[in-house]
Short mmCIF file of C-alpha atoms in Angstrom, two decimals:
data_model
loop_
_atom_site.label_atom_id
_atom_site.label_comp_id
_atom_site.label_asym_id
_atom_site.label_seq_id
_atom_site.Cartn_x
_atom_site.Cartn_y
_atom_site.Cartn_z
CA UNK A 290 -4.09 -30.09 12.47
CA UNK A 291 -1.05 -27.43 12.22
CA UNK A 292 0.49 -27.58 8.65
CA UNK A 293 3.75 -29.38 8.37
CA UNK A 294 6.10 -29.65 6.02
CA UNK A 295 8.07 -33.02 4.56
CA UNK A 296 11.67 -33.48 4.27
CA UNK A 297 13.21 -36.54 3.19
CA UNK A 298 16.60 -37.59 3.41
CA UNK A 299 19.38 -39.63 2.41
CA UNK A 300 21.49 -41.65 4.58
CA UNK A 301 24.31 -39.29 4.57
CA UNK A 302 21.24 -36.60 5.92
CA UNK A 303 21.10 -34.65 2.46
CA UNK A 304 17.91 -33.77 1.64
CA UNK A 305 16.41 -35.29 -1.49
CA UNK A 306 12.66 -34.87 -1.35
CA UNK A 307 10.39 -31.98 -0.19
CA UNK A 308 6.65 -31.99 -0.35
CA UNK A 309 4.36 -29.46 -1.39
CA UNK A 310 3.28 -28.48 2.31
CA UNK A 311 7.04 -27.36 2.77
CA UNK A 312 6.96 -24.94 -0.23
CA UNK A 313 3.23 -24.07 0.70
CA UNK A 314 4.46 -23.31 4.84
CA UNK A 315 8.16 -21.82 4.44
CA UNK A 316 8.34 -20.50 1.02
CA UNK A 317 10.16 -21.95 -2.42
CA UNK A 318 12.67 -24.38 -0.94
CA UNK A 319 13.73 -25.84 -4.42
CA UNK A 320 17.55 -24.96 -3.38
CA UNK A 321 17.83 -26.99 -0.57
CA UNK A 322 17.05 -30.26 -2.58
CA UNK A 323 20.69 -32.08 -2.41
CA UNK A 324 21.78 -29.77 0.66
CA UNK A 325 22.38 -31.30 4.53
CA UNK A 326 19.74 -31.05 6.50
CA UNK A 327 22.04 -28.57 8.71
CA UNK A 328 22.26 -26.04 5.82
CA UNK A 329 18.78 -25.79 6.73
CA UNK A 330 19.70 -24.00 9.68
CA UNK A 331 19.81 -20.00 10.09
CA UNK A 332 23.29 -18.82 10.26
CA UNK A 333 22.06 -16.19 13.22
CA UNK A 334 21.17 -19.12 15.21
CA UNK A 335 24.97 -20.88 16.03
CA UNK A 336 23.09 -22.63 18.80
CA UNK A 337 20.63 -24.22 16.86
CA UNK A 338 23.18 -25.48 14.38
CA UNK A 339 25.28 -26.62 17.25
CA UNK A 340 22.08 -28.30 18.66
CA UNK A 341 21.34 -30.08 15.52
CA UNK A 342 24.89 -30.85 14.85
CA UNK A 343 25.35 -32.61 18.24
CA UNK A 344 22.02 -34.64 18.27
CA UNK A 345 22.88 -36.34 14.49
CA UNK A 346 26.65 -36.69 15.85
CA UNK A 347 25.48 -39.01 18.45
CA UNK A 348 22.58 -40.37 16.57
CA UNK A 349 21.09 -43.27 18.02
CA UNK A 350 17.98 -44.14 16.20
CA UNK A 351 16.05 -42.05 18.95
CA UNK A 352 13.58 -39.43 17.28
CA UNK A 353 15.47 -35.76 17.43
CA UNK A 354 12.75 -32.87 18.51
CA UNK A 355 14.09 -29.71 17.87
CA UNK A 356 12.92 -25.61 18.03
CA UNK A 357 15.07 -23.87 15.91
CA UNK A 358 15.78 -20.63 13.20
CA UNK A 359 15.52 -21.88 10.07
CA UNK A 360 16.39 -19.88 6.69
CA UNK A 361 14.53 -20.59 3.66
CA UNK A 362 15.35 -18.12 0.62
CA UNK A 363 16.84 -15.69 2.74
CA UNK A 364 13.84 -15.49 5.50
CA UNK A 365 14.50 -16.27 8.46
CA UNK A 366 11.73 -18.60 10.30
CA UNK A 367 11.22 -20.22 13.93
CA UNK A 368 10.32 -23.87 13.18
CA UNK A 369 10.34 -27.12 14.85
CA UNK A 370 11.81 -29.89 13.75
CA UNK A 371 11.33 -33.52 14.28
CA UNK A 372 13.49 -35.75 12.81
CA UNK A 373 12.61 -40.07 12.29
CA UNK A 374 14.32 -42.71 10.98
CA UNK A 375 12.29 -45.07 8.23
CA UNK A 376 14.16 -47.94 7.20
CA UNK A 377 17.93 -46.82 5.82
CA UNK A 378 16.71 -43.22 5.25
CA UNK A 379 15.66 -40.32 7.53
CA UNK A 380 12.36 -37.81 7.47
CA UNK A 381 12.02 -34.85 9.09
CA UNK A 382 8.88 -33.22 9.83
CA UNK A 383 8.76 -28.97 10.04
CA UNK A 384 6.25 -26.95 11.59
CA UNK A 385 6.05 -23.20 12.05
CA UNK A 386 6.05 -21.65 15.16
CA UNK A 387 6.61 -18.00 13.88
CA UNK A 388 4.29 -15.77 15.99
CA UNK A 389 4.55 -14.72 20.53
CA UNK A 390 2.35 -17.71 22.08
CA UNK A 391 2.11 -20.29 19.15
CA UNK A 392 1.64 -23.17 20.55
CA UNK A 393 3.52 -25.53 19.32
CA UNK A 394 6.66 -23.28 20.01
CA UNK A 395 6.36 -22.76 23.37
CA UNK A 396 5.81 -26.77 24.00
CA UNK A 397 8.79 -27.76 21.56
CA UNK A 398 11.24 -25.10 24.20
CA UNK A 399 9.74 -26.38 27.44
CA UNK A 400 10.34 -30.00 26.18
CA UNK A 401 13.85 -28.88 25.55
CA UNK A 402 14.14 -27.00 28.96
CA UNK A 403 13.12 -30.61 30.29
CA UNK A 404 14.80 -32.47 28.69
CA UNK A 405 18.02 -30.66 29.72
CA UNK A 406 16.99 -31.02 33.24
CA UNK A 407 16.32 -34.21 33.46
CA UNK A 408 20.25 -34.82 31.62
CA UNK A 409 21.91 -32.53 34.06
CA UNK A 410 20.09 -33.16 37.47
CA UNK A 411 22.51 -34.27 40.75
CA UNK A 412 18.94 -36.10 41.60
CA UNK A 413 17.22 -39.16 40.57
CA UNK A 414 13.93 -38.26 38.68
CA UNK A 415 11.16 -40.57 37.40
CA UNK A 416 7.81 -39.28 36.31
CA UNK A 417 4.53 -42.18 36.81
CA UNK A 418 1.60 -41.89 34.53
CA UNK A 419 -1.61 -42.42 37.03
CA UNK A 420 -1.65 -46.16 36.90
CA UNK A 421 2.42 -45.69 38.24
CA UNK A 422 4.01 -46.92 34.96
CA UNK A 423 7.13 -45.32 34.60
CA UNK A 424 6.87 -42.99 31.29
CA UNK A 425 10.67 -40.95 31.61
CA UNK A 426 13.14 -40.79 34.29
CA UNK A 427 16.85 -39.91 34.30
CA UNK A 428 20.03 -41.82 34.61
CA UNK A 429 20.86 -41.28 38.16
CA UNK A 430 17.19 -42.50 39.41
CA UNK A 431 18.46 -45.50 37.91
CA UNK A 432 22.26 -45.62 39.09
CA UNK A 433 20.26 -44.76 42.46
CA UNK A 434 17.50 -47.14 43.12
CA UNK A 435 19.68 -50.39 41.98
CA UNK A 436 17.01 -52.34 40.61
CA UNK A 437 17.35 -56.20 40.82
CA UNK A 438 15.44 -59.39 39.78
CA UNK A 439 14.32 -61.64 42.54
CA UNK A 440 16.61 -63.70 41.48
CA UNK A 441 19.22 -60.93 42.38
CA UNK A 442 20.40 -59.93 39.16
CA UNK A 443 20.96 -56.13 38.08
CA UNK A 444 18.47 -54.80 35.50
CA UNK A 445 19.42 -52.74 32.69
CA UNK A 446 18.19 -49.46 32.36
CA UNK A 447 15.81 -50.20 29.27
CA UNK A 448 14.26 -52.62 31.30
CA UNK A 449 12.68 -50.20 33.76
CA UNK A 450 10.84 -47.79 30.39
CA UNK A 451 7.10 -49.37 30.31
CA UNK A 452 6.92 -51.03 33.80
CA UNK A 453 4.98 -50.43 36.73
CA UNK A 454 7.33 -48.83 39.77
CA UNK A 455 6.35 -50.59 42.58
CA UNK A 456 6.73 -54.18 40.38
CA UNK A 457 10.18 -53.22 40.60
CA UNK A 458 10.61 -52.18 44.33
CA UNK A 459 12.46 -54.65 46.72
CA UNK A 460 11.14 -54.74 50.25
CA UNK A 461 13.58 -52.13 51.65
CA UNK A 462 11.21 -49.75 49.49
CA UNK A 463 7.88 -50.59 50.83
CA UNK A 464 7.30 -47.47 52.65
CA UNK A 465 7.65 -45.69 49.35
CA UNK A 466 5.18 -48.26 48.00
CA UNK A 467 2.68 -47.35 50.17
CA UNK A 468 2.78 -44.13 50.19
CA UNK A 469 2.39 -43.90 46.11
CA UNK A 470 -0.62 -46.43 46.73
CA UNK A 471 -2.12 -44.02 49.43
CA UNK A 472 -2.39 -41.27 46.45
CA UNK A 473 -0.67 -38.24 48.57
CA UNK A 474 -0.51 -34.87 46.84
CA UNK A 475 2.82 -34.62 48.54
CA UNK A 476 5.22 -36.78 50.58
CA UNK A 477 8.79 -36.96 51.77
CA UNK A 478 10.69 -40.15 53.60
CA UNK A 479 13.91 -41.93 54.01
CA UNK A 480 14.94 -45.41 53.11
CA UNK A 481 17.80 -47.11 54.50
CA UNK A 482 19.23 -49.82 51.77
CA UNK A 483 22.88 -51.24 51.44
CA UNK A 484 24.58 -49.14 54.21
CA UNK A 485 22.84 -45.68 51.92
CA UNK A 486 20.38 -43.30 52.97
CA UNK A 487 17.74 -42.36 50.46
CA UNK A 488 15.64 -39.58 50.73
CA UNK A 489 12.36 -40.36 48.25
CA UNK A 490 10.31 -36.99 47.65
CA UNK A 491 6.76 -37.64 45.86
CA UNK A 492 4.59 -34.86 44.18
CA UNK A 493 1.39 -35.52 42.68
CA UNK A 494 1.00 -33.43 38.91
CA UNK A 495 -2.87 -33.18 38.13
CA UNK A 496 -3.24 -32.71 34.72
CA UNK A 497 -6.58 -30.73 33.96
CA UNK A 498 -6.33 -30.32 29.73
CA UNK A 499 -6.00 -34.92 30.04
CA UNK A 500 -8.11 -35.24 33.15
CA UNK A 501 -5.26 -37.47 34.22
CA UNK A 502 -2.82 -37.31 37.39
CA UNK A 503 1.49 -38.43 36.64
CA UNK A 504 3.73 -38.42 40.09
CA UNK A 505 7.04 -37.01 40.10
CA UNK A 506 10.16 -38.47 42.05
CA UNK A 507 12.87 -36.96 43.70
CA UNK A 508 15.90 -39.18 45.04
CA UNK A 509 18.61 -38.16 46.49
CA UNK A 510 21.85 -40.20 48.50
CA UNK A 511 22.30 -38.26 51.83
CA UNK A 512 25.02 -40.76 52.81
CA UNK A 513 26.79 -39.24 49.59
CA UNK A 514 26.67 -35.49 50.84
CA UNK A 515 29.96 -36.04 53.45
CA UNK A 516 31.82 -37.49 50.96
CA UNK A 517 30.60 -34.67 48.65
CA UNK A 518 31.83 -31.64 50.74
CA UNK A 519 35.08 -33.77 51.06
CA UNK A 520 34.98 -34.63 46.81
CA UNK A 521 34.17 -30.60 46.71
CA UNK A 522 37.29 -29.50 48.22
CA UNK A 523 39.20 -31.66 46.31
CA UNK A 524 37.90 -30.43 42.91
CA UNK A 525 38.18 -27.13 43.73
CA UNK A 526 41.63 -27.33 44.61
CA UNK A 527 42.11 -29.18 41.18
CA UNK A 528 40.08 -26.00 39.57
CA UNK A 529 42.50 -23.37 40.76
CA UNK A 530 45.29 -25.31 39.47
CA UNK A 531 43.32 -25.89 36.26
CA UNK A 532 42.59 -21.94 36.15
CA UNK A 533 46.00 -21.01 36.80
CA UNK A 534 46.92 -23.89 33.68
CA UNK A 535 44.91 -22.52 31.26
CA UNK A 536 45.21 -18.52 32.15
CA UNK A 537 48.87 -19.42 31.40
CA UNK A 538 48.15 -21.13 28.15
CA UNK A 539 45.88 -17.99 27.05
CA UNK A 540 48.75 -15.63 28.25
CA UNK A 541 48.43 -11.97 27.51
CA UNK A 542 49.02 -11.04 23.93
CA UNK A 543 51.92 -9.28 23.02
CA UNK A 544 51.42 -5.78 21.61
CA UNK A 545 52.18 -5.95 17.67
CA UNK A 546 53.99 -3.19 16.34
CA UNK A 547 51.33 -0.31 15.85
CA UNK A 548 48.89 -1.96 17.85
CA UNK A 549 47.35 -2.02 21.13
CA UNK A 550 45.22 -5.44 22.19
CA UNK A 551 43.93 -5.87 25.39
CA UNK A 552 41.97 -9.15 26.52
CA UNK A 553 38.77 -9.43 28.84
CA UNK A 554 38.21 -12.96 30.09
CA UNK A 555 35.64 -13.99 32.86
CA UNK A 556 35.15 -17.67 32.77
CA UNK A 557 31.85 -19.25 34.16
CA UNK A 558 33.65 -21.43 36.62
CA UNK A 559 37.21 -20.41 36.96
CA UNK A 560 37.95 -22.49 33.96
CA UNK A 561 36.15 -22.14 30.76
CA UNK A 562 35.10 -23.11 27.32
CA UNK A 563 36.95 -19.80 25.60
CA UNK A 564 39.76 -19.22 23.65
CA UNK A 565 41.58 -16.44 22.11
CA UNK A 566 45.18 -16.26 20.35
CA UNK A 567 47.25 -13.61 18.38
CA UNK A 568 49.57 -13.61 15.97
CA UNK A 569 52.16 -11.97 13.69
CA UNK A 570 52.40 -14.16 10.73
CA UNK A 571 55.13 -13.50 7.92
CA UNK A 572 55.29 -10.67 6.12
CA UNK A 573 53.74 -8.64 9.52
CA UNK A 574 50.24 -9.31 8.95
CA UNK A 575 48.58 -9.62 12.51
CA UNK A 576 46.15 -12.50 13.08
CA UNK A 577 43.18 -12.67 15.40
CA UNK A 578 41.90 -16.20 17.22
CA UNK A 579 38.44 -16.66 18.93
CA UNK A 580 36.98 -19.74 19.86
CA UNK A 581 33.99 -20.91 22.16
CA UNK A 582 33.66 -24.70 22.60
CA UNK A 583 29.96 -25.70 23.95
CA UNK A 584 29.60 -26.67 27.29
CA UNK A 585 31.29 -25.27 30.14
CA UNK A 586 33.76 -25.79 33.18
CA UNK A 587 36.25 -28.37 32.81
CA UNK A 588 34.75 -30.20 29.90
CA UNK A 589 34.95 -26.90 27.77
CA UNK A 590 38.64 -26.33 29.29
CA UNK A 591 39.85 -29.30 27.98
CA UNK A 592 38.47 -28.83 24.40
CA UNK A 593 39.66 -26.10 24.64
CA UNK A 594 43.43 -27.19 25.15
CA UNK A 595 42.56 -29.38 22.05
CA UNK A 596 41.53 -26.39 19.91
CA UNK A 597 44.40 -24.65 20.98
CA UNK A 598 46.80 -27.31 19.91
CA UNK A 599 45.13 -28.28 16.23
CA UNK A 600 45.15 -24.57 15.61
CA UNK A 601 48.32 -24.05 16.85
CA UNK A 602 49.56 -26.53 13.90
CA UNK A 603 47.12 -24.30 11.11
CA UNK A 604 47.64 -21.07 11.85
CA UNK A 605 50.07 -19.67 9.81
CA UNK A 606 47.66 -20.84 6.69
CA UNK A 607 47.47 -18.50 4.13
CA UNK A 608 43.88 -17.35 4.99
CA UNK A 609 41.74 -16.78 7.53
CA UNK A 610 39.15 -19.02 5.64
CA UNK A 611 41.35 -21.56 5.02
CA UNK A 612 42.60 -21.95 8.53
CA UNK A 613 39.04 -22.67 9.70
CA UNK A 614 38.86 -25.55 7.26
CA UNK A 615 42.23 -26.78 8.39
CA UNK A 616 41.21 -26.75 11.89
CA UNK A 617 37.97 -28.23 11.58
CA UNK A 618 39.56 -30.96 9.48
CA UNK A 619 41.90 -31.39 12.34
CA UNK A 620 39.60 -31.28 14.90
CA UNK A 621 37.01 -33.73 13.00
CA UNK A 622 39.93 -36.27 11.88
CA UNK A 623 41.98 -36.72 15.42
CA UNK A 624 38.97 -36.06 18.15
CA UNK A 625 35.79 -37.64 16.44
CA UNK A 626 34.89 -39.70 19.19
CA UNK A 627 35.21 -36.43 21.87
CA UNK A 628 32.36 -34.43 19.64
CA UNK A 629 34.37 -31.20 20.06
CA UNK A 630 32.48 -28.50 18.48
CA UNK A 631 32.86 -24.59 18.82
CA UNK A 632 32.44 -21.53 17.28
CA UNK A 633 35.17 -19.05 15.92
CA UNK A 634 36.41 -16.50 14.10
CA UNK A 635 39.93 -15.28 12.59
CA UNK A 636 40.60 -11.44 11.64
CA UNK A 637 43.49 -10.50 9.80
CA UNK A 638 45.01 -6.96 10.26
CA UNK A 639 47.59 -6.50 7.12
CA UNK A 640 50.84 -4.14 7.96
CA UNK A 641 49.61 -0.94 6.76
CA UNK A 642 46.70 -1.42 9.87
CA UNK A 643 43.95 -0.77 6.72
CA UNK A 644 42.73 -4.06 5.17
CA UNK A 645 40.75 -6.04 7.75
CA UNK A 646 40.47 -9.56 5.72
CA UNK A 647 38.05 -12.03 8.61
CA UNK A 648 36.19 -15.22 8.62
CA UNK A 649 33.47 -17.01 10.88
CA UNK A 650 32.00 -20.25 11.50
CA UNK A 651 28.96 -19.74 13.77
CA UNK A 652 30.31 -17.54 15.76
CA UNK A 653 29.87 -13.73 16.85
CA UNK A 654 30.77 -10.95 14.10
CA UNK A 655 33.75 -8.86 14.57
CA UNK A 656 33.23 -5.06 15.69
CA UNK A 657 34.74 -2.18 14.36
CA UNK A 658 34.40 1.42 15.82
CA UNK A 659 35.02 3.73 12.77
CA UNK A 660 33.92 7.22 12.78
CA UNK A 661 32.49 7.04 15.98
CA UNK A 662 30.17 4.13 14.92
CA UNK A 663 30.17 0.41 15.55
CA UNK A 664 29.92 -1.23 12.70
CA UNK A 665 29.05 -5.00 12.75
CA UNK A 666 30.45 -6.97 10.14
CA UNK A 667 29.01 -9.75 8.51
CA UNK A 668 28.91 -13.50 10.01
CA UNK A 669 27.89 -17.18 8.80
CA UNK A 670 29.37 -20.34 8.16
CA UNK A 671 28.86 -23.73 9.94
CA UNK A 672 29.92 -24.61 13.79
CA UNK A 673 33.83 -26.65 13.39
CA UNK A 674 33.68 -30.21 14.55
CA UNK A 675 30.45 -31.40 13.31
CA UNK A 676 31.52 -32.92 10.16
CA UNK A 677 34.10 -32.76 7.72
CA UNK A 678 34.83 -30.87 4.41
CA UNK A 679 33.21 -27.94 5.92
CA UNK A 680 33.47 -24.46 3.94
CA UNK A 681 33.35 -20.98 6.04
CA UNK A 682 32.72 -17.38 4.45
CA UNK A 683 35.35 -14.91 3.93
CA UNK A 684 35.13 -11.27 3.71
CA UNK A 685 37.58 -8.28 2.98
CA UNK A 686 36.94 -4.31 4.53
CA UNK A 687 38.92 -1.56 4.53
CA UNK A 688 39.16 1.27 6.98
CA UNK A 689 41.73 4.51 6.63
CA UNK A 690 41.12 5.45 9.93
CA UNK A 691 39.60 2.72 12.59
CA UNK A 692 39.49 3.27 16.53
CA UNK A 693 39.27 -0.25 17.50
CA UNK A 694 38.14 -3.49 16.10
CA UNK A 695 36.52 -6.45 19.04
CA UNK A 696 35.61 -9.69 19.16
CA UNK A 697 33.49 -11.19 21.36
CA UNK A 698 32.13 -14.41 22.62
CA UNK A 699 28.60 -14.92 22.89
CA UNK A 700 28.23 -14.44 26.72
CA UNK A 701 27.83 -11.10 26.10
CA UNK A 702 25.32 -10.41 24.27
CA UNK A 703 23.20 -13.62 25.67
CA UNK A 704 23.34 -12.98 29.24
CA UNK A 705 20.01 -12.47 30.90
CA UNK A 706 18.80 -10.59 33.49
CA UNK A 707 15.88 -11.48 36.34
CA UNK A 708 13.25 -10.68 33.41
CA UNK A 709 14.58 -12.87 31.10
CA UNK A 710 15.74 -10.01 28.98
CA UNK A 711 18.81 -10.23 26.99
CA UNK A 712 22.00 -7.65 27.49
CA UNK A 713 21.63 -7.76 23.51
CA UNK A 714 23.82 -6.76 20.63
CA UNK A 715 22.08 -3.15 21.01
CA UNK A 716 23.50 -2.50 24.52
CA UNK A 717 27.00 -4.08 23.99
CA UNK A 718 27.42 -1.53 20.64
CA UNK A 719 26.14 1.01 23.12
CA UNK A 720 28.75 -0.33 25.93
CA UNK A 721 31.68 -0.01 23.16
CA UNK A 722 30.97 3.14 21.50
CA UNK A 723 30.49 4.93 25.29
CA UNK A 724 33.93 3.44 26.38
CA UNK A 725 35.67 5.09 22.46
CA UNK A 726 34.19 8.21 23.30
CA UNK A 727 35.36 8.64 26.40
CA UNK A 728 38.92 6.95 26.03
CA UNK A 729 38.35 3.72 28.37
CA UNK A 730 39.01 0.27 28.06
CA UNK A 731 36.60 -1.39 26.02
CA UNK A 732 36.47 -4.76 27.81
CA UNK A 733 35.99 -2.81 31.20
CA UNK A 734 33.55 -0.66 30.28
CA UNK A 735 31.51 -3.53 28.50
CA UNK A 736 31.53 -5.65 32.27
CA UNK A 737 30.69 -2.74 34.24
CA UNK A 738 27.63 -2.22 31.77
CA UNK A 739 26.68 -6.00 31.46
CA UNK A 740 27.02 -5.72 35.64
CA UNK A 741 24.86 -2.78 35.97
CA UNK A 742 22.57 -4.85 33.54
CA UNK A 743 22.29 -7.76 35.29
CA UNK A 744 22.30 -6.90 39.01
CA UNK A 745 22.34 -9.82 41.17
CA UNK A 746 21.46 -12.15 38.25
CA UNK A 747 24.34 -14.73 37.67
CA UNK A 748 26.00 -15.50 34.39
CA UNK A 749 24.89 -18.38 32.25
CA UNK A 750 28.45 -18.60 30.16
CA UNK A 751 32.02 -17.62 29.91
CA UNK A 752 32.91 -14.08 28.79
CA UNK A 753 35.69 -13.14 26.53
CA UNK A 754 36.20 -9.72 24.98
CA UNK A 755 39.75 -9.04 22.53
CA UNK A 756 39.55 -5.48 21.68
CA UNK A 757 42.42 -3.98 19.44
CA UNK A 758 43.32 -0.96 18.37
CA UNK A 759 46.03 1.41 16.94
CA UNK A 760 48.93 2.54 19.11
CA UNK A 761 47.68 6.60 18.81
CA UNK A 762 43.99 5.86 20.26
CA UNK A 763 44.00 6.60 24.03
CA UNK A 764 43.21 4.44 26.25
CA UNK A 765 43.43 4.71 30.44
CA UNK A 766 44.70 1.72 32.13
CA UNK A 767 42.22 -1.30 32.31
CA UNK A 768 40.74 -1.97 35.58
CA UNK A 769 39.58 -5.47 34.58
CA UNK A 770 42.22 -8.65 34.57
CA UNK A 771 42.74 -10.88 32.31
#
């Protein structure tokens, strides 16, 4: 079989025990003995982390699969995990899927890609092994299909995991039961039930490599689609108002004396999970706010007013270090059961516009164009909300004569085009230093490029770009709104 490594853990998830295969696979580990397991994670890969950070958050007992970056004396490594719980303490298996086509990599992200499907689908979807027991389906199949007793009582969702399909179907269903006994490849009807109209697709999966055949299920309520549109309109209305809310909460920043800021913001759907703030703290040092809670749309919006509010209470903290532990202790005491968790970073500009003193916690590096160059700083430090008592990097640099500092949210540099190809940290450096040199707006000229980039392809996540820069830099007016 593939070599795997052996962690075991603790019940507060700190690893205590790592086998000889580990060492053997990844490298001398010896460090991470006493560490969480989410140290484990590569501080390049903030999704990972967040991932990880989510699935143990809302730990259920369930076994955690994951394909991640891990970083094991300073080498960064594509693993998956698998994480089980034995008794009161926890074990997680790690295999290496370094290398284009391993195996085991590729299988570990389509789960994932599945998985996430299956969570997020308007439709009802059930998957039949060949002798039609029911091996996964999603919540809505069950919220859809009602199931009952014959005695008329509702069953629980567990209750359907391990049983044949058709035991379960009432007679309103026995079209659908003949058709799976028929065997079609494919198939498509309508059941009437309870004053509903369901429309059952059927697709038969043959499964060469296991010489086996599973069935797929698609249901969807048509009687729902009226009251849909008319749901629609209503939630769109409630959107616009929601936009207009929280454009008006992220107001444009106020020009600090010396200095010129201008904000890009393009949310995924009119409200977002971004989050920017300035401001002149005592003493005139200027301080620099990005956030990006996971998720998008609404959900993300209204973290997002959370965020806003804990940090609001934390920013004037001495440093920009120590205002990311504030918040996330905020954030982790007051909103535990709400699992908000986001990236961000704080730059501090001191009065004479030299010192840049900045701090991260999973999120982008800041971007400085100096000499005609942009020049990435350094980034690390934990996702905030996970857990508490977290600790997050600081670093000091000092320019005499910068053109602009940005920061970003990942959108950017994630967004994919028809290929699957990334825009790329390459081609947003490229986007800024062509906008310096020719005295344009930074956030503009980074959309037009990321446009030209991505042709018809849609976005996948919200887009905010805070560029600043000192009052004697020209700039032309910026096309883009805020």
């Amino acid at each position: 079989g593939l070599p795997l490594g052996r962690l075991d853990l603790d019940a507060e998830m700190r690893i205590v025990e790592i086998d000889d295969a580990f060492h053997h696979v990844f490298g001398d580990a010896t460090s991470l003995r006493g560490q969480p397991l989410d140290m484990l994670v590569s501080e390049r890969d903030s999704r990972g982390a967040v991932a990880l950070a989510g699935r143990l958050n809302r730990y259920h007992g369930e076994v955690i699969d994951l394909a991640l970056t891990i970083r094991v004396n300073a080498v960064d490594q594509f693993a998956r995990l698998r994480l089980v719980k034995v008794d009161d303490r926890f074990v997680v298996y790690v295999e290496s899927a370094e290398g284009a086509g391993h195996a085991s990599r590729d299988l570990a992200v389509l789960r994932q890609r599945w998985d996430g499907v299956m969570r997020r689908s308007d439709e009802g979807i059930v998957l039949l092994d060949s002798e039609g027991t029911i091996l996964q389906h999603n919540v809505r199949f069950f919220e859809l299909m009602r199931f009952r007793t014959a005695h008329g009582v509702t069953l629980t969702e567990d209750a359907l995991n391990g049983r044949q399909l058709t035991s379960l179907l009432s007679r309103p269903f026995a079209a659908l039961r003949d058709r799976l006994a028929a065997g079609e490849d494919e198939f498509a009807i309508e059941i009437v039930i309870e004053n509903r109209t369901l429309e059952v697709e059927g697709r038969m999966l043959r499964l060469a490599a296991q010489r086996g055949v599973e069935t797929l299920l698609l249901v969807r309520d048509l009687s729902e689609r009226q009251q849909i549109a008319a749901r629609d309109a209503v939630i769109q209305a409630d959107l616009e108002q929601a936009a207009l809310f929280q454009r008006s909460v992220l107001a444009r920043a106020s020009n600090p004396s010396g200095l010129g800021i201008d904000v890009t913001y393009r949310p995924l759907q009119g409200v977002g999970g971004d989050l920017y703030d300035v401001a002149v703290l005592d003493g005139g040092t200027v301080r620099l706010f990005i956030a990006d809670a996971t998720g998008h749309g609404m959900t993300a919006a209204l973290s997002t007013m959370l965020i806003k509010t804990e940090y609001d209470m934390v920013k004037a903290t001495a440093t920009p270090g120590a205002t990311l532990m504030a918040l996330n202790e905020r954030i982790f005491r007051n909103h535990t059961k709400l699992a908000v968790m986001f990236t961000a970073a704080i730059v501090d500009i001191a009065p004479d516009h030299r010192t840049l003193t900045y701090s991260c916690g999973a999120h982008p590096a800041p971007l400085v164009v100096h000499a005609d160059r942009v020049i990435e700083f350094e980034e690390g430090g934990p996702p905030l909300g996970a857990r508490g008592g977290l600790k997050f990097p600081e670093w000091t640099s000092t320019f005499d004569h910068w053109q602009g500092l940005v920061l970003v949210t990942d959108g950017f540099a994630e967004a994919r085009n028809s290929r699957g190809e990334m825009f790329g940290d390459a081609r947003l450096h490229a986007a800024i230093a062509d906008a310096d040199a020719r005295g344009r707006p930074i956030g503009t000229t980074v959309l037009s490029s990321l446009d030209t980039y991505l042709q018809t392809q849609p976005l996948t996540d919200d887009l905010t770009l805070l560029e600043v820069h000192p009052r004697g830099i020209r700039r032309l007016t910026a096309e883009a709104t805020q």
